[in-house]
mmCIF file of C-alpha atoms in Angstrom:
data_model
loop_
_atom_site.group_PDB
_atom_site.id
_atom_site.type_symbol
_atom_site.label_atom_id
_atom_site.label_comp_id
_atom_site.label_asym_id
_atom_site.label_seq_id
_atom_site.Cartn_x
_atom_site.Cartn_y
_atom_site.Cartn_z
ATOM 1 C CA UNK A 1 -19.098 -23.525 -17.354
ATOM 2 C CA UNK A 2 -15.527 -24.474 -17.410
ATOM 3 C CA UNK A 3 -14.326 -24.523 -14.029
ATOM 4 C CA UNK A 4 -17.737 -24.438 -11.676
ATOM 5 C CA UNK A 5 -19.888 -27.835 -13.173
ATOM 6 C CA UNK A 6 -23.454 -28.141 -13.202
ATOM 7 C CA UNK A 7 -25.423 -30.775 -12.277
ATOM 8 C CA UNK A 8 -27.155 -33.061 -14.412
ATOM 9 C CA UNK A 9 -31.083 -32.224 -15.355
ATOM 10 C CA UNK A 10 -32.837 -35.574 -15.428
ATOM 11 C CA UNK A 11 -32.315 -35.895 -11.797
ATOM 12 C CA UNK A 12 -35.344 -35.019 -10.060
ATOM 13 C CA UNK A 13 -34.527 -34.837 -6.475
ATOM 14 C CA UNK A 14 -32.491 -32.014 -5.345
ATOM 15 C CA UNK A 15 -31.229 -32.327 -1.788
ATOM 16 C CA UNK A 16 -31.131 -28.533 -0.476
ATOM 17 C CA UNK A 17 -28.720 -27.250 2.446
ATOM 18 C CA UNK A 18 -30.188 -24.288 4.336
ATOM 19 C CA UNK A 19 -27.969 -21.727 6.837
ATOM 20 C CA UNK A 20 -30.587 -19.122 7.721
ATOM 21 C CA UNK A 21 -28.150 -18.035 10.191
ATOM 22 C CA UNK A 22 -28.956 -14.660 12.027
ATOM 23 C CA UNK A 23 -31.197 -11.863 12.558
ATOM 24 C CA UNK A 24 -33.334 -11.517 9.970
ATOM 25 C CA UNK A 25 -32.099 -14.543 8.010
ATOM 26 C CA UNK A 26 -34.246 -17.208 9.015
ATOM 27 C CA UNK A 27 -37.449 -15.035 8.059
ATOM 28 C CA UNK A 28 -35.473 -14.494 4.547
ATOM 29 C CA UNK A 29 -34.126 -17.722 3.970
ATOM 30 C CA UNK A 30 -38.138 -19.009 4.855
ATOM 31 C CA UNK A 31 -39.530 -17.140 1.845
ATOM 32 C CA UNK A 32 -37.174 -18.178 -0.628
ATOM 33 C CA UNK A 33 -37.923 -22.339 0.839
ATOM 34 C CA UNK A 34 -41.992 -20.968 -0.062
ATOM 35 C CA UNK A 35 -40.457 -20.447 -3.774
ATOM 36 C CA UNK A 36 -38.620 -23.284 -4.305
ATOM 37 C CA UNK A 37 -41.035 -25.677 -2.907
ATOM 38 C CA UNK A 38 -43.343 -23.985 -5.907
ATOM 39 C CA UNK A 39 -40.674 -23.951 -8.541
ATOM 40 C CA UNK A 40 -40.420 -28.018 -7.379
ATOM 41 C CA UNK A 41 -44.136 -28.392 -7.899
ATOM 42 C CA UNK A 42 -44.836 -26.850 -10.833
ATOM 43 C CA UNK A 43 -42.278 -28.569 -12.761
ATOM 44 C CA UNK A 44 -42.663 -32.249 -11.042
ATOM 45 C CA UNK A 45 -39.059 -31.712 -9.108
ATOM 46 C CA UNK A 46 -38.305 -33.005 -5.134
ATOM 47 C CA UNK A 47 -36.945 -30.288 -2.949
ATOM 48 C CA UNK A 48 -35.514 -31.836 0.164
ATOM 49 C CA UNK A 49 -34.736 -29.396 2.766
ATOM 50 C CA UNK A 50 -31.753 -29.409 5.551
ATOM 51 C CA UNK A 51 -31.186 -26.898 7.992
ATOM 52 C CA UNK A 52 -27.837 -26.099 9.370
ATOM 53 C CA UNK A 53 -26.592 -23.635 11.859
ATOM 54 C CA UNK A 54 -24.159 -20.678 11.281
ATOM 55 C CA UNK A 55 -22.653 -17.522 12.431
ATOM 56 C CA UNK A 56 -23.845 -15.964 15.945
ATOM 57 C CA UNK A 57 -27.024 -18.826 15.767
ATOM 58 C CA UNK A 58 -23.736 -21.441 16.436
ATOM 59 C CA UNK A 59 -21.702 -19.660 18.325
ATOM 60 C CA UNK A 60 -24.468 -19.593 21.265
ATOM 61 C CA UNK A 61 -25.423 -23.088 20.664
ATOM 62 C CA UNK A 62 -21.834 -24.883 20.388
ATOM 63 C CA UNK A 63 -19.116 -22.197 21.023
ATOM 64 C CA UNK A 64 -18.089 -22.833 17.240
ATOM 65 C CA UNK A 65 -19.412 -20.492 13.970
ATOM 66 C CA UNK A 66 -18.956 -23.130 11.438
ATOM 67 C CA UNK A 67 -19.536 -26.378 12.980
ATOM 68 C CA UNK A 68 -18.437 -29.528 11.541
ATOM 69 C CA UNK A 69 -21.329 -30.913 11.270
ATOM 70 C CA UNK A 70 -22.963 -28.054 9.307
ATOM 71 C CA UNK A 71 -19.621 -28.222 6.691
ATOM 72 C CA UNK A 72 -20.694 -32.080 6.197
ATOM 73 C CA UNK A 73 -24.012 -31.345 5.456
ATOM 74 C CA UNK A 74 -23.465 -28.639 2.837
ATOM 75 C CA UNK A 75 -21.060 -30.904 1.220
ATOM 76 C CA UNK A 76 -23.649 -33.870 1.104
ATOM 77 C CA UNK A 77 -25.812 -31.324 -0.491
ATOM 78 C CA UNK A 78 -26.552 -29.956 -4.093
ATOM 79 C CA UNK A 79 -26.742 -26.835 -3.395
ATOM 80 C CA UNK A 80 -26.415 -24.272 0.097
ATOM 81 C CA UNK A 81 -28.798 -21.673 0.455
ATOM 82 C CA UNK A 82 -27.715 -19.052 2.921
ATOM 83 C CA UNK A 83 -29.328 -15.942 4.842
ATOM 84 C CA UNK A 84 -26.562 -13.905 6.848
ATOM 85 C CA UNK A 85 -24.703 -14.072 9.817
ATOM 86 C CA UNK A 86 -23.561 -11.536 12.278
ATOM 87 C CA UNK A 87 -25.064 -8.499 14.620
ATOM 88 C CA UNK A 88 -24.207 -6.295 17.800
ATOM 89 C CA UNK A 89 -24.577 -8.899 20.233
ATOM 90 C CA UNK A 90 -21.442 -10.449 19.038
ATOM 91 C CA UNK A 91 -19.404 -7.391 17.961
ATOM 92 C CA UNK A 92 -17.273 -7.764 20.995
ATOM 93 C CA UNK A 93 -15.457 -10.754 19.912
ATOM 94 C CA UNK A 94 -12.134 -10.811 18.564
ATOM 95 C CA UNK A 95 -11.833 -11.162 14.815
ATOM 96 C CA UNK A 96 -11.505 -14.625 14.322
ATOM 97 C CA UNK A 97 -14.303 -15.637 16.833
ATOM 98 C CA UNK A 98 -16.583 -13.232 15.369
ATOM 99 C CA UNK A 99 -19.674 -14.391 13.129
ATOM 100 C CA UNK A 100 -18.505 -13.349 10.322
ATOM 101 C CA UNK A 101 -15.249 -15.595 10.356
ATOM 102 C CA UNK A 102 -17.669 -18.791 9.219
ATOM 103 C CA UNK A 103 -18.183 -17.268 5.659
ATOM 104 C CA UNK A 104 -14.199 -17.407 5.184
ATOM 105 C CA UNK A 105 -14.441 -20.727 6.958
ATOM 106 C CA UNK A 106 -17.757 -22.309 4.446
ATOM 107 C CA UNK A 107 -16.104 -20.778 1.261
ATOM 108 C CA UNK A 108 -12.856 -22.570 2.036
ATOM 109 C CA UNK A 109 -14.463 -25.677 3.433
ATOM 110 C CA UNK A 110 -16.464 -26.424 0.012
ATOM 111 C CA UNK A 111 -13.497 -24.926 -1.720
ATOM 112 C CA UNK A 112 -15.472 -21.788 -3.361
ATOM 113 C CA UNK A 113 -13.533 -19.407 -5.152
ATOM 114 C CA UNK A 114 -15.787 -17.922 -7.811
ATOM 115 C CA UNK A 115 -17.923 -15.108 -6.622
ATOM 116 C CA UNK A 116 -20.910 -13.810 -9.080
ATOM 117 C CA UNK A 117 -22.273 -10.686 -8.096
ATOM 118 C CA UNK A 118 -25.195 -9.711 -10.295
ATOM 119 C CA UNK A 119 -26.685 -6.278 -10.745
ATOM 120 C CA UNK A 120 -29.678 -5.999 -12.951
ATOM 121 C CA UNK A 121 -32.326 -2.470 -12.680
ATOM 122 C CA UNK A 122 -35.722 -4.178 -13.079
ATOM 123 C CA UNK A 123 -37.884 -1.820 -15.257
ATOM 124 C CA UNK A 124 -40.240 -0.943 -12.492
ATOM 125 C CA UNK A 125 -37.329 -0.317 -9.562
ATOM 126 C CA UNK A 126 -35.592 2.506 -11.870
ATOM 127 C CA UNK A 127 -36.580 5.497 -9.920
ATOM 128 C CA UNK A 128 -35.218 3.702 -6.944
ATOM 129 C CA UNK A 129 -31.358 4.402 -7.596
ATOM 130 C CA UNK A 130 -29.532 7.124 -6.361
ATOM 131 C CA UNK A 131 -28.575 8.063 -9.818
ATOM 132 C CA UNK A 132 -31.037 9.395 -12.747
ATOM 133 C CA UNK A 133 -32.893 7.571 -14.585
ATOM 134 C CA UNK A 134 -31.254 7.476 -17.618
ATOM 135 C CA UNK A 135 -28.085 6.406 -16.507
ATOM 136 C CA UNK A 136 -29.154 3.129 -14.687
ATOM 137 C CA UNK A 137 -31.920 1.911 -16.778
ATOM 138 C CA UNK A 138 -30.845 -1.260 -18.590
ATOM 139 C CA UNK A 139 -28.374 -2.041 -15.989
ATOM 140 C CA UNK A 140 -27.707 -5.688 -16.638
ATOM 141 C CA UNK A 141 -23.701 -6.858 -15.137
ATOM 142 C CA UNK A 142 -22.137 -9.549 -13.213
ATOM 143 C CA UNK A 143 -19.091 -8.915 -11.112
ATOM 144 C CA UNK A 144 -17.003 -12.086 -10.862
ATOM 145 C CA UNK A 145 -14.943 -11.538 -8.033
ATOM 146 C CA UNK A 146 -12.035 -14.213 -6.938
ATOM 147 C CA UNK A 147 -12.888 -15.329 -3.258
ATOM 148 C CA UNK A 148 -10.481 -17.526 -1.650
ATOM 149 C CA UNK A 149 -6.900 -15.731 -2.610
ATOM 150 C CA UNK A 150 -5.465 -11.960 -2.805
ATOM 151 C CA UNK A 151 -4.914 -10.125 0.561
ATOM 152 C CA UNK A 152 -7.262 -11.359 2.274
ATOM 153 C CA UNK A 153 -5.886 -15.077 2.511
ATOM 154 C CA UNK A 154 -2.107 -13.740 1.674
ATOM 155 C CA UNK A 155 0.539 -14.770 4.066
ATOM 156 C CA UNK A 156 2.603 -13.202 5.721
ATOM 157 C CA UNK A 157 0.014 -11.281 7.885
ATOM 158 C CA UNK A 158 -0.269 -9.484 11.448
ATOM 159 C CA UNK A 159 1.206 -6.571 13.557
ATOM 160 C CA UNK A 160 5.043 -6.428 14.307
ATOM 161 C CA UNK A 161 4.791 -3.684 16.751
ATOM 162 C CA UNK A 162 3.929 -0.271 15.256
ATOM 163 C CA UNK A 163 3.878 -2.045 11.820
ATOM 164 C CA UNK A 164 0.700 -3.976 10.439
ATOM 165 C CA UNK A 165 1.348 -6.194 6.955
ATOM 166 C CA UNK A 166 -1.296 -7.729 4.413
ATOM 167 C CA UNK A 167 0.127 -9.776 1.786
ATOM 168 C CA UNK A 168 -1.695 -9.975 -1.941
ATOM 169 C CA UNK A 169 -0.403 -12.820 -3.286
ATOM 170 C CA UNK A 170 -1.782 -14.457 -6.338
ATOM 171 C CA UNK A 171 -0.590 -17.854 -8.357
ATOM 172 C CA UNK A 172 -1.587 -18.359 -11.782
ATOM 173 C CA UNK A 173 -3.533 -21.829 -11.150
ATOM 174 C CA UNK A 174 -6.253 -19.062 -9.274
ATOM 175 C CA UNK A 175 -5.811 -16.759 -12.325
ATOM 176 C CA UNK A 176 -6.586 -19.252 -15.016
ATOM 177 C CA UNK A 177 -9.556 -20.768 -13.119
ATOM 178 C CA UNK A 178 -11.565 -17.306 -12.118
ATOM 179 C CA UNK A 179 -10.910 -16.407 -15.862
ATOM 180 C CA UNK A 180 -12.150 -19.066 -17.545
ATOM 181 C CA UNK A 181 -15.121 -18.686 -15.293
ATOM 182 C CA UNK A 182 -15.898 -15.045 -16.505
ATOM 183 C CA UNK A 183 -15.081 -16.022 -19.811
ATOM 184 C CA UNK A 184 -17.628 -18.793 -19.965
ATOM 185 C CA UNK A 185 -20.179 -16.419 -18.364
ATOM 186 C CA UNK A 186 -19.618 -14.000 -20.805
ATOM 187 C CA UNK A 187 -20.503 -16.200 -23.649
ATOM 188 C CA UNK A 188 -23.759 -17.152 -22.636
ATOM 189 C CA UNK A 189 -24.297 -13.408 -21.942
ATOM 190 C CA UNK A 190 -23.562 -10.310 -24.558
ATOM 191 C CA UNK A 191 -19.868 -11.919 -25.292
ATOM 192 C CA UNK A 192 -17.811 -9.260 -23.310
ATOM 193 C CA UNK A 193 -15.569 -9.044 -20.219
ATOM 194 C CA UNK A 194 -13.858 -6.216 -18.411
ATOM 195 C CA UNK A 195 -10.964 -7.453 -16.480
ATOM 196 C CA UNK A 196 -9.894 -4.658 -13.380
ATOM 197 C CA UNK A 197 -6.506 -4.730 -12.096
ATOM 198 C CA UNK A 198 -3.676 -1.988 -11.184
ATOM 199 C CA UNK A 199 -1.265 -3.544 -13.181
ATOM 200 C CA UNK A 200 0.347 0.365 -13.114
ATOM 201 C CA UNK A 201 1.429 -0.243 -9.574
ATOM 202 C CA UNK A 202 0.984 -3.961 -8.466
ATOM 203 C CA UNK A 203 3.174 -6.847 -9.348
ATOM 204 C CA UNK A 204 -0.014 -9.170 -8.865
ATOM 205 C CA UNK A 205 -2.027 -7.162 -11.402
ATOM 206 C CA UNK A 206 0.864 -7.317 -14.066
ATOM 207 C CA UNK A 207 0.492 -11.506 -13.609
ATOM 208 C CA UNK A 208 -3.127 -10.963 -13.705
ATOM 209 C CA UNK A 209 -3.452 -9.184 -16.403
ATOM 210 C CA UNK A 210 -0.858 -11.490 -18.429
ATOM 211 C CA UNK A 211 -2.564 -14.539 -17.218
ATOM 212 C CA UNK A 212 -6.348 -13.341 -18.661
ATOM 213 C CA UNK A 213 -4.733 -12.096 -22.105
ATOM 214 C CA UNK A 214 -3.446 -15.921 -22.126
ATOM 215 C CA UNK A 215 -6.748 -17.579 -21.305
ATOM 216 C CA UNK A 216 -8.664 -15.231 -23.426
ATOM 217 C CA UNK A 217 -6.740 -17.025 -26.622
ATOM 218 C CA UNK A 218 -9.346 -19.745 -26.026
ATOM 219 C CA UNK A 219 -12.770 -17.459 -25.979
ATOM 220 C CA UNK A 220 -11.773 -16.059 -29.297
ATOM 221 C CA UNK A 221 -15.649 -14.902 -29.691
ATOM 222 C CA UNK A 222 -15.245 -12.973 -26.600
ATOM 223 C CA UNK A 223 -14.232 -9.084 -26.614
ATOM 224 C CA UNK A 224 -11.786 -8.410 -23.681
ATOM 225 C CA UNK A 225 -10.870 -5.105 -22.221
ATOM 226 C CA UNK A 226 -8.377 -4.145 -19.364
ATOM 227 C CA UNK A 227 -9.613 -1.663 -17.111
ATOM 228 C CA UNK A 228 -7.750 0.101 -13.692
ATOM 229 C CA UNK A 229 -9.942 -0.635 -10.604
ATOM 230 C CA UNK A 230 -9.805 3.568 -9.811
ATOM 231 C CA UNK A 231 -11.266 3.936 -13.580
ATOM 232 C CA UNK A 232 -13.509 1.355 -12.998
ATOM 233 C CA UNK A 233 -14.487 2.737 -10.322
ATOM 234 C CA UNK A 234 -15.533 6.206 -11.953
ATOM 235 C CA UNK A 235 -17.270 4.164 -14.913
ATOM 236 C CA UNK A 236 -19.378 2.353 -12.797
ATOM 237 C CA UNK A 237 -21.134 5.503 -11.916
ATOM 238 C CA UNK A 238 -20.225 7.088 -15.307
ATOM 239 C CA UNK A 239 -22.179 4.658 -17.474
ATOM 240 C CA UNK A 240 -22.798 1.646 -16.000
ATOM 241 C CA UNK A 241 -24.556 0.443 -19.098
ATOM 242 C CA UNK A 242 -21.077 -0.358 -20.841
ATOM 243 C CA UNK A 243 -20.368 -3.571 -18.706
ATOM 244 C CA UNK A 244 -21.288 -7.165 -19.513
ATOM 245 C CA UNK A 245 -18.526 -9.189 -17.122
ATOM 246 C CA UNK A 246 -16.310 -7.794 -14.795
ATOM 247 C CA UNK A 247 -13.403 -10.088 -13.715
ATOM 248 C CA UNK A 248 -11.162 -9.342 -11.096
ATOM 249 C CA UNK A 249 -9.444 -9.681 -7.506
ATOM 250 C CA UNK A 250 -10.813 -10.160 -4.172
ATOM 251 C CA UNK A 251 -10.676 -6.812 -2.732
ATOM 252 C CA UNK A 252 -11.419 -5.053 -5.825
ATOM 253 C CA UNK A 253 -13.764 -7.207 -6.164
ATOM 254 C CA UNK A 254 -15.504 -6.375 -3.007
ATOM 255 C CA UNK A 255 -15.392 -3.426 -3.292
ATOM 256 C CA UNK A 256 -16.878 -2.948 -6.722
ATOM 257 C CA UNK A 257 -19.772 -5.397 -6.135
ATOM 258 C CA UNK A 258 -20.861 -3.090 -3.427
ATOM 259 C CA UNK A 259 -20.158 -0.353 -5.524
ATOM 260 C CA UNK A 260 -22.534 -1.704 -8.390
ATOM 261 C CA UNK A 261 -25.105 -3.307 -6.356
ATOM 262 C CA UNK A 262 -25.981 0.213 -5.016
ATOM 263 C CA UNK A 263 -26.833 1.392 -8.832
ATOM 264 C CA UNK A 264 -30.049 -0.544 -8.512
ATOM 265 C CA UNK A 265 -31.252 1.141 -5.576
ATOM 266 C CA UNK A 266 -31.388 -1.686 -2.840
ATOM 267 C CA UNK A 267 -29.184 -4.072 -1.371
ATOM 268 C CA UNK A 268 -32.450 -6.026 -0.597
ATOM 269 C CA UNK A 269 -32.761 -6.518 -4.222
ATOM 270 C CA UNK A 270 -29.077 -8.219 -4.829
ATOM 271 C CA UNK A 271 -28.268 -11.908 -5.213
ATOM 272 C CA UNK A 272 -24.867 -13.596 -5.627
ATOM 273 C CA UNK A 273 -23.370 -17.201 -6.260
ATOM 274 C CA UNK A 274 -20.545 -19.103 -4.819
ATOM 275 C CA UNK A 275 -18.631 -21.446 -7.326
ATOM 276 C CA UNK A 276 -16.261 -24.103 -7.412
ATOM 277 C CA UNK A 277 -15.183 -26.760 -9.473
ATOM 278 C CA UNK A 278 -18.066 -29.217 -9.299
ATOM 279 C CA UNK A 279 -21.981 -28.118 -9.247
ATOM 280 C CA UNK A 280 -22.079 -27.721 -5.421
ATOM 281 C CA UNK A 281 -22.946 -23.849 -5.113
ATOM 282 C CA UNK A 282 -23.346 -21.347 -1.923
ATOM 283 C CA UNK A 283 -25.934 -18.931 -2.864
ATOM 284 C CA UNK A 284 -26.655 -15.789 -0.621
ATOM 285 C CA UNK A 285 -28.401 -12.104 -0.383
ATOM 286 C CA UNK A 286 -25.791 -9.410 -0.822
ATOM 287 C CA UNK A 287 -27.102 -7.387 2.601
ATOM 288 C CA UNK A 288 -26.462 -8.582 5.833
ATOM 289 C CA UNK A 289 -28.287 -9.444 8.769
ATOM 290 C CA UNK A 290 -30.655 -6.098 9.816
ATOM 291 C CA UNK A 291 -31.033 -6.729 13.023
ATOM 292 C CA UNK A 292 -32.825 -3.238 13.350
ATOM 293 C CA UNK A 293 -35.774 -4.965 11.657
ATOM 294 C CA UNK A 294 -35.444 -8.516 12.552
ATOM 295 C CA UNK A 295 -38.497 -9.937 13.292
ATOM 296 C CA UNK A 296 -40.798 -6.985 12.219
ATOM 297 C CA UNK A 297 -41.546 -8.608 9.484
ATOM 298 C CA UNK A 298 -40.643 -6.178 6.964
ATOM 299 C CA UNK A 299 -37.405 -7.654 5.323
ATOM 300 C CA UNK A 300 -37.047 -7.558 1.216
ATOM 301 C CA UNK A 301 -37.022 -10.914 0.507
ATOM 302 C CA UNK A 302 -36.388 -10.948 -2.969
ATOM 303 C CA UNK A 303 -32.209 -11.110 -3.168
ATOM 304 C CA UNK A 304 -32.649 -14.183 -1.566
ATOM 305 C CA UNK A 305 -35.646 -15.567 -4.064
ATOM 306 C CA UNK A 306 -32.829 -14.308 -6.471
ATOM 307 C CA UNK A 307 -30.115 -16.047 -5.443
ATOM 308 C CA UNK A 308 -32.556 -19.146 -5.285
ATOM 309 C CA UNK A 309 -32.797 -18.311 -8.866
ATOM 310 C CA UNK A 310 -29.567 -18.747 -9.350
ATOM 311 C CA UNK A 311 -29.073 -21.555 -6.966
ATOM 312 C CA UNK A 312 -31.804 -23.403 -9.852
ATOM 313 C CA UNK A 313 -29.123 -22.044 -12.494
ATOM 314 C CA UNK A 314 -25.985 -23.060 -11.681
ATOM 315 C CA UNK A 315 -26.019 -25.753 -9.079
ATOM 316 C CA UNK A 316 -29.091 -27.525 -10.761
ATOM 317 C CA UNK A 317 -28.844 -27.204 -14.300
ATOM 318 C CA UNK A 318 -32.692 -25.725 -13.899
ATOM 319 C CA UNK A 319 -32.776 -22.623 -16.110
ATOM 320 C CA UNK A 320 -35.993 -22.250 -17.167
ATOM 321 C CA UNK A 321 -36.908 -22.510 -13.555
ATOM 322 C CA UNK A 322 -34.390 -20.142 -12.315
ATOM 323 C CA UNK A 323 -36.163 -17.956 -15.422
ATOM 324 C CA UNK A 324 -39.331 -18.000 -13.957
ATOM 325 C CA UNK A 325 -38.643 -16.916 -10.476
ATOM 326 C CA UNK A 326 -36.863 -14.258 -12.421
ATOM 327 C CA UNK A 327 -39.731 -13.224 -14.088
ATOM 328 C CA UNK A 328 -41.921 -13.597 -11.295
ATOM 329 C CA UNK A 329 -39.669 -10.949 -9.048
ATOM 330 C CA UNK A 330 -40.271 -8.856 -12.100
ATOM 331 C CA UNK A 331 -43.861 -8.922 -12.810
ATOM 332 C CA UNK A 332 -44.304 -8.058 -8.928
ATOM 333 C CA UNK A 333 -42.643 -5.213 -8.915
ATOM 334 C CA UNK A 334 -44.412 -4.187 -12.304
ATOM 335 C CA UNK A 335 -47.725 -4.638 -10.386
ATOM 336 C CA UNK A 336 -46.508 -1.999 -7.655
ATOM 337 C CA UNK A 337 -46.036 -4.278 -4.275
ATOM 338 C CA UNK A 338 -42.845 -2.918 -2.580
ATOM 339 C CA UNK A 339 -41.778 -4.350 0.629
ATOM 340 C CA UNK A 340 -40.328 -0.722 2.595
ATOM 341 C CA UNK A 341 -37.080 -0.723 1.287
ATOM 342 C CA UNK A 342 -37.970 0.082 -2.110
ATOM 343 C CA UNK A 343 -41.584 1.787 -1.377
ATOM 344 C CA UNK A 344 -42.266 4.335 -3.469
ATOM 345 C CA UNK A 345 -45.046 6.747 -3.518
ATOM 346 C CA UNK A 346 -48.204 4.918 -4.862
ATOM 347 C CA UNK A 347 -46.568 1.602 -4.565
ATOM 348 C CA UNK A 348 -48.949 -1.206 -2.738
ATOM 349 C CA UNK A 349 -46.910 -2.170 0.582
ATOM 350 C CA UNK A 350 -46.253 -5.368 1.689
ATOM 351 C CA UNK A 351 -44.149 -7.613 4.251
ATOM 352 C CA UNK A 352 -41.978 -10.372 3.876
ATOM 353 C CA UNK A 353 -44.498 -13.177 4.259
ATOM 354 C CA UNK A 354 -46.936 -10.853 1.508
ATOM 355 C CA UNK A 355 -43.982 -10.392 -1.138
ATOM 356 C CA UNK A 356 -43.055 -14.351 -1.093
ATOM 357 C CA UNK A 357 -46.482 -15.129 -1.605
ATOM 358 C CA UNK A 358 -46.839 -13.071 -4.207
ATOM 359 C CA UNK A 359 -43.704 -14.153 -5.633
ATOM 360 C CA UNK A 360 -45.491 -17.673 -5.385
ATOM 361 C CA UNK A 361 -48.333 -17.026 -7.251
ATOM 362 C CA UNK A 362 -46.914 -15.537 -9.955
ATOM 363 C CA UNK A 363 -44.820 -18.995 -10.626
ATOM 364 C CA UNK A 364 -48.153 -20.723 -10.112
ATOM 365 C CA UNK A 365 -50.092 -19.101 -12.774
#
């Protein structure tokens, strides 16, 4: 990719970051270590592991949600591997104290600003969307969302008495470089990219939208379309089927990922990637922390065996391994084991310990 690098295959040892982080994160984040470490043995690579602390799990040990020490770390690192932060027991602090703050903090810290947002219907998970059949089978899309500007980083912000402001600002340096990433995605994909905007009503679209016509001069093989986020919106649900790419803004972005992750049924089945310029990658489950089933044992571990998937992609230049963990999460499901989440009737159930093994013998045969 232009813009986020990969790193060099030929190197065989991979030094690993982990942030379980909280509730049921570390259990997660444990299952996806199982499938690396096999990934690692079957095809003769060295998976060092590091653990960090994030979120609520540093905020009770050191007062801080994104200690310095845990920034260093990831940045000695070839890749961060993440399970989520947050829950009640910290809901009473202020915004910027909360949890939560330390993914803001991380993405800025390693200077991430490319967020891919797969959603992909495995064959056997159909019946588990909200919407028929026919409308989500063959859903295969990536949502590259712009992380680190728009109105969430915009300035000037606050409350002036009754009055609250949010800025969305956007320069075209941050443009160009989530473009070319979506571009570059969407020619090792089906070649197509749907860029959403409200250029009808925002000034920031209208540069948006000027600044990907520009950069799509030099992905001549790629088809672009331009595409309101309210229309978008409606499509998603419409016929999902028609996207390849989606580019766009931060909140839109947000917004829409959720949006499409939701077509496939689960959040527990939905990975994502954080990009910037060099191979160093923050890879994450969509959901968040559950603490309503932390330590039952029952968590979906599979978006975060995805998102090591992608972690083998994109940060390690590994795709035949990131492949096969692919395929394993698939022929699982197509042998019936559902952890609850996705149960279904005549499904086999299983826990989060029983689907990473699983997931772990499939790569081993």
């Amino acid at each position: 990719m232009s813009g986020p690098g990969f790193k060099k295959a030929g190197d065989n040892l991979f030094k690993i970051a982990l942030l379980p982080g909280d509730g049921i994160g570390p259990e997660i984040v444990a299952e996806a270590v199982k499938v690396l470490q096999a990934v690692g043995k079957r095809y003769g690579h060295q998976m060092e592991f590091e653990e960090g602390l994030i979120g609520g799990a540093a905020l009770d040990q050191g007062g801080e949600g994104l200690p310095r020490e845990t920034l260093e770390l990831c940045r000695q690192s070839d890749a961060v591997l993440m399970g989520a932060v947050g829950g009640p027991k910290w809901d009473h602090l202020p915004g910027s104290k909360r949890p939560e703050a330390a993914l803001l903090g991380i993405r800025k810290g390693l200077g991430l600003f490319a967020n891919l947002r797969p959603a992909r219907v495995f064959p056997a998970l159909t019946g588990a969307s909200s919407l028929k059949r026919e409308v989500v089978d063959g859903i295969d899309l990536v949502v590259v969302r712009e992380l680190t500007g728009g109105i969430y980083f915009g300035q000037p912000k606050g409350r002036e008495g009754d009055r609250a402001v949010d800025t969305m600002a956007y320069s075209i340096p941050e443009i160009e470089r989530i473009a070319r990433v979506a571009f570059e995605l969407a020619m090792k994909r089906q070649g197509r990219v749907t860029s959403v905007d409200k250029a009808n009503v925002l000034e920031t679209s209208r540069l948006w939208r000027e600044v990907v016509l520009r950069i799509k001069d030099e992905y001549p093989k790629v088809r672009l379309e331009h595409m309101y986020v309210d229309n978008c919106a409606m499509q998603l649900i419409r016929n999902p089927r028609q996207f390849d790419v989606i580019l766009t803004g931060n909140m839109f972005g947000d917004i829409l990922s959720d949006e499409a992750a939701m077509l496939t049924g689960s959040l527990g089945m939905l990975p994502s990637a954080s990009l910037g310029e060099g191979t160093l990658g923050l890879y994450e489950p969509v959901h968040g922390s559950a603490p309503d089933i932390t330590g039952k044992g029952t968590a979906n571990p599979l978006a975060t065996i995805l998102s090591a998937a992608m972690l083998l992609r994109y940060s390690l230049d590994l795709e035949d391994e990131g492949a096969k963990v692919e395929w394993a999460v698939g022929t699982v499901l197509d042998q019936g084991y559902r952890t609850p989440d996705i149960a279904e009737e005549g499904c086999v159930p299983v826990g989060t310990k029983e689907m990473g093994d699983l997931i772990v013998r499939a790569i081993q045969s």
